[in-house]
PDB file of C-alpha atoms and ligand atoms in Angstrom:
ATOM      1  CA  MET U   1      11.113   2.062  16.531  1.00 94.00           C
ATOM      2  CA  ASN U   2       8.929   4.615  18.004  1.00 96.00           C
ATOM      3  CA  THR U   3       6.303   7.403  16.608  1.00 98.00           C
ATOM      4  CA  TYR U   4       5.620  10.834  17.974  1.00 97.00           C
ATOM      5  CA  GLN U   5       3.877  13.818  16.964  1.00 97.00           C
ATOM      6  CA  ALA U   6       6.618  16.915  16.058  1.00 97.00           C
ATOM      7  CA  ALA U   7       3.879  19.318  14.649  1.00 96.00           C
ATOM      8  CA  PRO U   8      -0.114  19.323  13.660  1.00 93.00           C
ATOM      9  CA  ASP U   9      -0.552  17.098  11.548  1.00 96.00           C
ATOM     10  CA  ILE U  10       3.511  15.956  10.942  1.00 98.00           C
ATOM     11  CA  GLU U  11       4.208  12.237  12.419  1.00 98.00           C
ATOM     12  CA  VAL U  12       7.810  11.195  13.039  1.00 98.00           C
ATOM     13  CA  ILE U  13       8.639   7.043  12.826  1.00 98.00           C
ATOM     14  CA  THR U  14      12.401   6.998  14.082  1.00 98.00           C
ATOM     15  CA  THR U  15      14.541   4.385  15.526  1.00 98.00           C
ATOM     16  CA  ASN U  16      18.255   5.202  16.946  1.00 97.00           C
ATOM     17  CA  PHE U  17      20.713   3.690  15.135  1.00 96.00           C
ATOM     18  CA  PRO U  18      23.751   2.396  16.939  1.00 94.00           C
ATOM     19  CA  ILE U  19      27.396   3.180  15.905  1.00 91.00           C
ATOM     20  CA  PRO U  20      29.732   1.383  17.609  1.00 86.00           C
ATOM     21  CA  GLY U  21      32.281   3.033  20.635  1.00 84.00           C
ATOM     22  CA  MET U  22      30.369   6.524  19.098  1.00 90.00           C
ATOM     23  CA  GLY U  23      26.478   6.219  20.131  1.00 95.00           C
ATOM     24  CA  PHE U  24      23.868   6.695  18.045  1.00 97.00           C
ATOM     25  CA  VAL U  25      22.186   8.419  14.965  1.00 97.00           C
ATOM     26  CA  PRO U  26      18.297   8.796  14.916  1.00 98.00           C
ATOM     27  CA  VAL U  27      17.132   7.484  11.882  1.00 98.00           C
ATOM     28  CA  ASN U  28      13.698   9.431  11.149  1.00 98.00           C
ATOM     29  CA  ALA U  29      10.879   9.351   8.551  1.00 98.00           C
ATOM     30  CA  PHE U  30       7.318  11.818   8.350  1.00 98.00           C
ATOM     31  CA  VAL U  31       3.703  11.475   7.624  1.00 98.00           C
ATOM     32  CA  ILE U  32       2.639  14.694   6.474  1.00 98.00           C
ATOM     33  CA  LYS U  33      -1.286  14.348   7.154  1.00 97.00           C
ATOM     34  CA  GLY U  34      -3.491  16.049   4.953  1.00 93.00           C
ATOM     35  CA  THR U  35      -5.694  15.557   1.750  1.00 96.00           C
ATOM     36  CA  GLU U  36      -3.260  13.875   0.359  1.00 98.00           C
ATOM     37  CA  PRO U  37      -0.897  12.132   2.815  1.00 98.00           C
ATOM     38  CA  ILE U  38       2.740  12.539   2.002  1.00 98.00           C
ATOM     39  CA  LEU U  39       5.452   9.985   3.328  1.00 98.00           C
ATOM     40  CA  VAL U  40       8.516  11.516   3.579  1.00 98.00           C
ATOM     41  CA  ASP U  41      11.195   8.319   3.531  1.00 98.00           C
ATOM     42  CA  THR U  42      10.792   4.644   4.501  1.00 98.00           C
ATOM     43  CA  GLY U  43      13.073   3.480   7.125  1.00 98.00           C
ATOM     44  CA  THR U  44      16.126   1.211   7.223  1.00 97.00           C
ATOM     45  CA  VAL U  45      16.283  -1.825   5.418  1.00 96.00           C
ATOM     46  CA  VAL U  46      17.084  -3.691   7.942  1.00 96.00           C
ATOM     47  CA  GLU U  47      14.302  -2.629  10.383  1.00 97.00           C
ATOM     48  CA  SER U  48      11.686  -2.648   7.384  1.00 97.00           C
ATOM     49  CA  PRO U  49       9.025  -4.755   9.061  1.00 98.00           C
ATOM     50  CA  ASP U  50       9.508  -2.503  12.382  1.00 98.00           C
ATOM     51  CA  PHE U  51       9.640   0.284  10.484  1.00 98.00           C
ATOM     52  CA  MET U  52       5.910  -0.887   8.569  1.00 98.00           C
ATOM     53  CA  THR U  53       4.378  -2.084  11.664  1.00 98.00           C
ATOM     54  CA  ALA U  54       5.426   1.719  13.014  1.00 98.00           C
ATOM     55  CA  LEU U  55       3.841   3.201   9.925  1.00 98.00           C
ATOM     56  CA  ARG U  56       0.759   1.649  10.691  1.00 98.00           C
ATOM     57  CA  SER U  57       0.305   2.620  13.864  1.00 98.00           C
ATOM     58  CA  VAL U  58       0.077   6.651  12.713  1.00 98.00           C
ATOM     59  CA  ILE U  59      -1.773   5.883   9.416  1.00 98.00           C
ATOM     60  CA  ASP U  60      -3.167   2.675   6.942  1.00 98.00           C
ATOM     61  CA  PRO U  61      -0.191   3.081   4.472  1.00 98.00           C
ATOM     62  CA  ALA U  62      -3.366   2.703   1.996  1.00 98.00           C
ATOM     63  CA  ASP U  63      -4.405   6.156   2.343  1.00 98.00           C
ATOM     64  CA  LEU U  64      -0.735   7.608   1.530  1.00 98.00           C
ATOM     65  CA  ARG U  65      -0.669   9.460  -1.496  1.00 98.00           C
ATOM     66  CA  TRP U  66       2.694  10.302  -2.053  1.00 98.00           C
ATOM     67  CA  LEU U  67       6.268   9.511  -1.352  1.00 98.00           C
ATOM     68  CA  TRP U  68       8.425  12.089  -0.947  1.00 98.00           C
ATOM     69  CA  LEU U  69      12.360  10.416  -1.121  1.00 98.00           C
ATOM     70  CA  THR U  70      15.366  12.586   0.246  1.00 98.00           C
ATOM     71  CA  HIS U  71      17.554  10.488  -1.234  1.00 98.00           C
ATOM     72  CA  THR U  72      18.528   6.568  -2.048  1.00 98.00           C
ATOM     73  CA  ASP U  73      20.975   5.478   1.126  1.00 98.00           C
ATOM     74  CA  ALA U  74      19.771   2.243   2.592  1.00 97.00           C
ATOM     75  CA  ASP U  75      18.443   4.201   5.548  1.00 98.00           C
ATOM     76  CA  HIS U  76      15.856   5.866   3.251  1.00 98.00           C
ATOM     77  CA  ILE U  77      14.397   3.088   0.909  1.00 98.00           C
ATOM     78  CA  GLY U  78      14.131   0.176   3.691  1.00 98.00           C
ATOM     79  CA  SER U  79       9.917  -0.120   2.614  1.00 98.00           C
ATOM     80  CA  LEU U  80       9.550   1.759  -0.353  1.00 98.00           C
ATOM     81  CA  HIS U  81       8.881  -1.347  -2.481  1.00 98.00           C
ATOM     82  CA  GLN U  82       6.492  -3.031  -0.242  1.00 98.00           C
ATOM     83  CA  LEU U  83       4.736   0.528   0.177  1.00 98.00           C
ATOM     84  CA  LEU U  84       4.559   0.625  -3.618  1.00 98.00           C
ATOM     85  CA  ALA U  85       3.230  -2.967  -4.073  1.00 98.00           C
ATOM     86  CA  GLU U  86       0.658  -2.595  -1.494  1.00 97.00           C
ATOM     87  CA  ASN U  87      -0.741   0.898  -2.518  1.00 98.00           C
ATOM     88  CA  PRO U  88      -1.265   1.305  -6.534  1.00 98.00           C
ATOM     89  CA  ARG U  89      -2.075   4.852  -5.813  1.00 97.00           C
ATOM     90  CA  LEU U  90       1.148   5.832  -4.205  1.00 98.00           C
ATOM     91  CA  ARG U  91       3.849   8.095  -6.497  1.00 98.00           C
ATOM     92  CA  VAL U  92       7.376   8.329  -5.711  1.00 98.00           C
ATOM     93  CA  ILE U  93       8.441  12.445  -5.665  1.00 98.00           C
ATOM     94  CA  THR U  94      12.514  12.310  -6.699  1.00 98.00           C
ATOM     95  CA  THR U  95      14.670  13.292  -9.374  1.00 98.00           C
ATOM     96  CA  PHE U  96      16.316  11.731 -12.313  1.00 98.00           C
ATOM     97  CA  LEU U  97      19.320  10.823 -10.133  1.00 98.00           C
ATOM     98  CA  GLY U  98      17.252   9.305  -7.305  1.00 98.00           C
ATOM     99  CA  VAL U  99      15.189   6.896 -10.299  1.00 98.00           C
ATOM    100  CA  GLY U 100      19.017   6.399 -11.882  1.00 98.00           C
ATOM    101  CA  ILE U 101      20.525   5.541  -8.553  1.00 98.00           C
ATOM    102  CA  MET U 102      17.253   3.283  -8.130  1.00 98.00           C
ATOM    103  CA  SER U 103      17.700   1.504 -11.187  1.00 98.00           C
ATOM    104  CA  LEU U 104      20.922  -0.603 -10.103  1.00 97.00           C
ATOM    105  CA  SER U 105      19.274  -2.405  -7.275  1.00 96.00           C
ATOM    106  CA  ALA U 106      15.568  -1.967  -7.198  1.00 97.00           C
ATOM    107  CA  PRO U 107      14.069   0.294 -10.003  1.00 98.00           C
ATOM    108  CA  LEU U 108      11.205   2.313  -9.391  1.00 98.00           C
ATOM    109  CA  PRO U 109       7.979   2.127 -11.924  1.00 98.00           C
ATOM    110  CA  MET U 110       8.726   5.157 -14.056  1.00 97.00           C
ATOM    111  CA  ASP U 111       4.910   5.756 -14.384  1.00 98.00           C
ATOM    112  CA  ARG U 112       4.454   6.042 -10.901  1.00 98.00           C
ATOM    113  CA  VAL U 113       7.338   8.801 -10.481  1.00 98.00           C
ATOM    114  CA  ASN U 114       7.147  12.885 -10.275  1.00 98.00           C
ATOM    115  CA  PHE U 115      10.379  14.142 -11.251  1.00 98.00           C
ATOM    116  CA  VAL U 116      11.511  17.360  -9.535  1.00 97.00           C
ATOM    117  CA  ASN U 117      14.653  19.549  -8.880  1.00 98.00           C
ATOM    118  CA  PRO U 118      16.119  21.926  -6.158  1.00 97.00           C
ATOM    119  CA  GLY U 119      13.731  25.177  -6.582  1.00 97.00           C
ATOM    120  CA  ASP U 120      10.792  23.724  -8.106  1.00 98.00           C
ATOM    121  CA  SER U 121       7.455  23.906  -6.172  1.00 98.00           C
ATOM    122  CA  MET U 122       5.039  21.217  -6.135  1.00 97.00           C
ATOM    123  CA  THR U 123       1.062  21.644  -4.739  1.00 97.00           C
ATOM    124  CA  VAL U 124      -0.268  18.144  -3.519  1.00 97.00           C
ATOM    125  CA  GLY U 125      -3.804  18.651  -1.916  1.00 96.00           C
ATOM    126  CA  ASP U 126      -3.410  21.071   0.959  1.00 96.00           C
ATOM    127  CA  ARG U 127       0.029  21.234   1.034  1.00 97.00           C
ATOM    128  CA  THR U 128       3.009  23.221  -1.217  1.00 98.00           C
ATOM    129  CA  LEU U 129       6.570  21.662  -1.511  1.00 98.00           C
ATOM    130  CA  THR U 130       8.914  23.461  -2.559  1.00 98.00           C
ATOM    131  CA  ALA U 131      12.472  21.398  -3.231  1.00 98.00           C
ATOM    132  CA  VAL U 132      15.522  22.333  -1.633  1.00 98.00           C
ATOM    133  CA  LYS U 133      19.180  21.125  -2.051  1.00 98.00           C
ATOM    134  CA  PRO U 134      20.231  20.980   2.114  1.00 98.00           C
ATOM    135  CA  PRO U 135      23.850  22.797   2.265  1.00 98.00           C
ATOM    136  CA  VAL U 136      25.037  19.449   3.554  1.00 98.00           C
ATOM    137  CA  PHE U 137      24.165  16.033   2.157  1.00 98.00           C
ATOM    138  CA  ASP U 138      26.180  12.605   1.350  1.00 98.00           C
ATOM    139  CA  ASN U 139      24.101  11.356  -1.909  1.00 98.00           C
ATOM    140  CA  PRO U 140      23.715  13.291  -5.146  1.00 97.00           C
ATOM    141  CA  SER U 141      20.290  12.511  -5.532  1.00 97.00           C
ATOM    142  CA  THR U 142      19.616  14.282  -1.860  1.00 98.00           C
ATOM    143  CA  THR U 143      16.657  16.645  -2.291  1.00 98.00           C
ATOM    144  CA  GLY U 144      14.771  18.197   0.803  1.00 98.00           C
ATOM    145  CA  PHE U 145      11.472  20.405   1.073  1.00 98.00           C
ATOM    146  CA  TYR U 146      10.039  23.223   2.434  1.00 98.00           C
ATOM    147  CA  GLU U 147       6.470  22.979   3.285  1.00 98.00           C
ATOM    148  CA  LYS U 148       4.339  25.873   2.932  1.00 97.00           C
ATOM    149  CA  LYS U 149       1.681  25.232   5.177  1.00 97.00           C
ATOM    150  CA  SER U 150       3.480  23.923   8.578  1.00 97.00           C
ATOM    151  CA  GLY U 151       6.562  26.236   7.593  1.00 98.00           C
ATOM    152  CA  VAL U 152       8.488  23.164   8.243  1.00 98.00           C
ATOM    153  CA  LEU U 153      11.987  22.436   6.212  1.00 98.00           C
ATOM    154  CA  PHE U 154      12.830  18.642   5.816  1.00 98.00           C
ATOM    155  CA  SER U 155      16.017  18.807   5.089  1.00 98.00           C
ATOM    156  CA  SER U 156      17.153  15.250   4.936  1.00 98.00           C
ATOM    157  CA  ASP U 157      20.800  13.992   6.490  1.00 98.00           C
ATOM    158  CA  CYS U 158      21.759  18.069   7.004  1.00 98.00           C
ATOM    159  CA  PHE U 159      21.730  18.995  10.114  1.00 98.00           C
ATOM    160  CA  GLY U 160      21.856  15.753  11.660  1.00 98.00           C
ATOM    161  CA  ALA U 161      23.478  14.481  15.180  1.00 98.00           C
ATOM    162  CA  LEU U 162      25.466  11.593  16.425  1.00 98.00           C
ATOM    163  CA  LEU U 163      23.723  11.383  20.470  1.00 98.00           C
ATOM    164  CA  GLN U 164      24.788   9.354  23.464  1.00 97.00           C
ATOM    165  CA  ASP U 165      20.668   9.288  24.311  1.00 95.00           C
ATOM    166  CA  PRO U 166      18.754  11.167  21.618  1.00 96.00           C
ATOM    167  CA  PRO U 167      15.391  13.000  23.075  1.00 96.00           C
ATOM    168  CA  GLN U 168      12.534  13.153  21.119  1.00 94.00           C
ATOM    169  CA  ASN U 169      13.045  17.053  21.047  1.00 97.00           C
ATOM    170  CA  ALA U 170      15.853  18.689  20.507  1.00 98.00           C
ATOM    171  CA  ALA U 171      16.172  21.487  22.606  1.00 97.00           C
ATOM    172  CA  ASP U 172      16.141  18.765  25.439  1.00 98.00           C
ATOM    173  CA  LEU U 173      20.066  18.591  24.121  1.00 98.00           C
ATOM    174  CA  SER U 174      22.895  20.670  26.056  1.00 97.00           C
ATOM    175  CA  ASP U 175      24.246  23.310  23.777  1.00 97.00           C
ATOM    176  CA  LYS U 176      27.279  20.946  24.125  1.00 97.00           C
ATOM    177  CA  ASP U 177      25.456  17.642  23.104  1.00 98.00           C
ATOM    178  CA  LEU U 178      24.050  19.295  20.353  1.00 98.00           C
ATOM    179  CA  ARG U 179      27.092  20.903  19.002  1.00 98.00           C
ATOM    180  CA  GLU U 180      29.612  18.193  19.031  1.00 98.00           C
ATOM    181  CA  GLY U 181      26.800  16.000  18.143  1.00 98.00           C
ATOM    182  CA  GLN U 182      26.264  17.762  14.707  1.00 98.00           C
ATOM    183  CA  ILE U 183      29.516  18.677  13.985  1.00 98.00           C
ATOM    184  CA  MET U 184      30.491  14.709  14.492  1.00 97.00           C
ATOM    185  CA  TRP U 185      27.642  13.714  12.024  1.00 98.00           C
ATOM    186  CA  ALA U 186      28.678  16.262   9.607  1.00 98.00           C
ATOM    187  CA  THR U 187      31.992  14.823   9.795  1.00 97.00           C
ATOM    188  CA  VAL U 188      31.680  11.511   9.378  1.00 96.00           C
ATOM    189  CA  ASP U 189      28.608  11.766   6.920  1.00 97.00           C
ATOM    190  CA  SER U 190      29.993  14.608   4.334  1.00 98.00           C
ATOM    191  CA  PRO U 191      34.020  14.426   4.738  1.00 97.00           C
ATOM    192  CA  TRP U 192      34.234  16.565   1.671  1.00 98.00           C
ATOM    193  CA  LEU U 193      33.173  19.605   4.187  1.00 97.00           C
ATOM    194  CA  HIS U 194      36.553  20.347   4.834  1.00 98.00           C
ATOM    195  CA  LYS U 195      37.445  21.261   1.324  1.00 98.00           C
ATOM    196  CA  VAL U 196      34.659  23.759   0.859  1.00 97.00           C
ATOM    197  CA  ASP U 197      35.038  27.115   0.244  1.00 97.00           C
ATOM    198  CA  ARG U 198      33.954  29.209   3.652  1.00 96.00           C
ATOM    199  CA  SER U 199      32.001  31.777   1.955  1.00 97.00           C
ATOM    200  CA  ALA U 200      30.549  29.794  -0.114  1.00 97.00           C
ATOM    201  CA  PHE U 201      29.592  27.852   2.173  1.00 98.00           C
ATOM    202  CA  ALA U 202      27.968  30.443   4.531  1.00 98.00           C
ATOM    203  CA  LYS U 203      25.697  31.686   2.053  1.00 98.00           C
ATOM    204  CA  GLU U 204      24.244  28.004   1.287  1.00 98.00           C
ATOM    205  CA  LEU U 205      23.530  28.484   5.395  1.00 98.00           C
ATOM    206  CA  ASN U 206      21.817  31.899   4.587  1.00 98.00           C
ATOM    207  CA  GLY U 207      19.793  30.385   2.518  1.00 98.00           C
ATOM    208  CA  ILE U 208      18.192  28.234   4.929  1.00 98.00           C
ATOM    209  CA  ARG U 209      18.546  31.313   7.240  1.00 98.00           C
ATOM    210  CA  LYS U 210      16.247  33.238   5.029  1.00 98.00           C
ATOM    211  CA  MET U 211      13.472  30.600   4.781  1.00 98.00           C
ATOM    212  CA  GLU U 212      13.110  31.103   8.537  1.00 98.00           C
ATOM    213  CA  PRO U 213      11.525  27.602   9.485  1.00 98.00           C
ATOM    214  CA  LYS U 214       8.849  26.842  11.976  1.00 98.00           C
ATOM    215  CA  MET U 215      10.544  23.453  12.424  1.00 98.00           C
ATOM    216  CA  VAL U 216      13.355  21.456  11.059  1.00 98.00           C
ATOM    217  CA  LEU U 217      12.828  17.482  10.626  1.00 98.00           C
ATOM    218  CA  SER U 218      16.077  16.439   9.778  1.00 98.00           C
ATOM    219  CA  SER U 219      16.291  12.653   9.324  1.00 98.00           C
ATOM    220  CA  HIS U 220      18.975  12.370  11.714  1.00 98.00           C
ATOM    221  CA  LEU U 221      18.064  14.819  14.272  1.00 98.00           C
ATOM    222  CA  PRO U 222      14.910  15.023  17.285  1.00 98.00           C
ATOM    223  CA  ALA U 223      12.204  17.377  15.869  1.00 98.00           C
ATOM    224  CA  ALA U 224      13.925  21.167  16.336  1.00 98.00           C
ATOM    225  CA  SER U 225      11.666  24.002  16.793  1.00 98.00           C
ATOM    226  CA  GLY U 226      12.548  27.717  14.531  1.00 97.00           C
ATOM    227  CA  ASN U 227      14.389  28.709  17.282  1.00 97.00           C
ATOM    228  CA  MET U 228      17.002  26.301  17.373  1.00 98.00           C
ATOM    229  CA  THR U 229      17.751  27.234  13.475  1.00 98.00           C
ATOM    230  CA  GLU U 230      20.201  29.423  14.228  1.00 98.00           C
ATOM    231  CA  ARG U 231      22.180  26.952  16.871  1.00 98.00           C
ATOM    232  CA  LEU U 232      21.522  24.526  14.051  1.00 98.00           C
ATOM    233  CA  LEU U 233      23.376  26.753  11.368  1.00 98.00           C
ATOM    234  CA  ALA U 234      25.863  27.898  13.790  1.00 98.00           C
ATOM    235  CA  SER U 235      27.351  24.302  14.308  1.00 98.00           C
ATOM    236  CA  LEU U 236      27.362  23.444  11.141  1.00 98.00           C
ATOM    237  CA  ALA U 237      28.893  26.399  10.165  1.00 98.00           C
ATOM    238  CA  ASP U 238      31.739  25.480  12.236  1.00 97.00           C
ATOM    239  CA  ALA U 239      32.236  21.739  10.333  1.00 98.00           C
ATOM    240  CA  PRO U 240      34.915  22.401   8.048  1.00 98.00           C
ATOM    241  CA  SER U 241      37.034  23.405  10.682  1.00 97.00           C
ATOM    242  CA  ALA U 242      36.717  20.692  13.162  1.00 98.00           C
ATOM    243  CA  GLN U 243      38.841  17.253  12.691  1.00 97.00           C
ATOM    244  CA  PRO U 244      38.498  15.249  10.197  1.00 97.00           C
ATOM    245  CA  PHE U 245      36.875  11.885  11.158  1.00 96.00           C
ATOM    246  CA  VAL U 246      39.167   9.003  10.086  1.00 96.00           C
ATOM    247  CA  GLY U 247      37.298   5.180  11.178  1.00 93.00           C
ATOM    248  CA  PRO U 248      39.145   3.065  13.680  1.00 93.00           C
ATOM    249  CA  ASP U 249      42.454   0.881  11.942  1.00 95.00           C
ATOM    250  CA  GLN U 250      42.776  -2.844  11.229  1.00 97.00           C
ATOM    251  CA  ALA U 251      44.857  -3.001  14.638  1.00 97.00           C
ATOM    252  CA  ALA U 252      41.235  -1.217  16.263  1.00 93.00           C
ATOM    253  CA  LEU U 253      39.428  -3.853  14.874  1.00 92.00           C
ATOM    254  CA  GLU U 254      41.945  -7.030  15.814  1.00 94.00           C
ATOM    255  CA  GLU U 255      41.771  -6.006  19.431  1.00 91.00           C
ATOM    256  CA  MET U 256      37.727  -5.409  18.588  1.00 87.00           C
ATOM    257  CA  LEU U 257      36.938  -8.820  17.478  1.00 91.00           C
ATOM    258  CA  LYS U 258      39.061  -9.847  20.032  1.00 92.00           C
ATOM    259  CA  GLN U 259      37.237  -8.581  22.523  1.00 87.00           C
ATOM    260  CA  MET U 260      33.978 -10.008  21.640  1.00 83.00           C
ATOM    261  CA  THR U 261      35.697 -13.524  21.654  1.00 83.00           C
ATOM    262  CA  GLU U 262      37.238 -13.510  24.797  1.00 76.00           C
ATOM    263  CA  VAL U 263      35.596 -15.907  27.034  1.00 69.00           C
ATOM    264  CA  PRO U 264      35.002 -14.089  30.429  1.00 66.00           C
ATOM    265  CA  VAL U 265      36.910 -15.963  33.173  1.00 65.00           C
ATOM    266  CA  ALA U 266      34.286 -17.179  36.055  1.00 61.00           C
TER     267      ALA U 266
HETATM  268 FE1  FE2 A 301      22.152   9.594   3.312  1.00 66.89          FE
HETATM  269 FE1  FE2 A 302      20.683   9.206   6.044  1.00 66.89          FE
END
């Protein structure tokens, strides 16, 4: 677990989650400092203690006022309930679906929830957040947002990449690593992409282009400044035509287990 500053007043809390045989997926949460500090997502369930330690190194969780939950997957809700328990002022910004999905495992207190829908804007302190349904997502509750003061697009899982050695800045990735990493992530995380109408998908991507974000902060990509947006969009535009992802089969699993249990010859 590591932290870095992506922009003035925006901190990233990140870990690299290993995918056996394939590389690493960065898992990011973000702190937007300001008159009413906002936390965007809360890390993975399995690394919650480490996440809380890293979070405390960038802000006192008692100072947080808002928690924007981009969606309810286990890599985004890790410390959600601990934060709610520690800080009675903290409110969760999510959707009707977000609340519904959470109610199946760890219900959210309804009096501490603010609903948003894509297109809605809300002002919290010195920040204005406009909810965005990103072009690619893996969960129906997914809601990213554009933050007006910083010009940053928080894109949730969209624009993520599977990488061999994730840097802190996406600009440090080669064109090849970024493109292949993005396409691999998109085909793994959003396999429905292969079925989309290409012109409809192009319109979705164009919606991001028109925002002209100064920075894209994906949950699963190092921070990417706005001059990379065209590259990010170009990789995604090609993802529907890429080879569909097929996971290892049972024979591969048995081979892996055999290798893990083999006693090395002295
Ligand atoms: Fe997800
Ligand atoms: Fe995710």
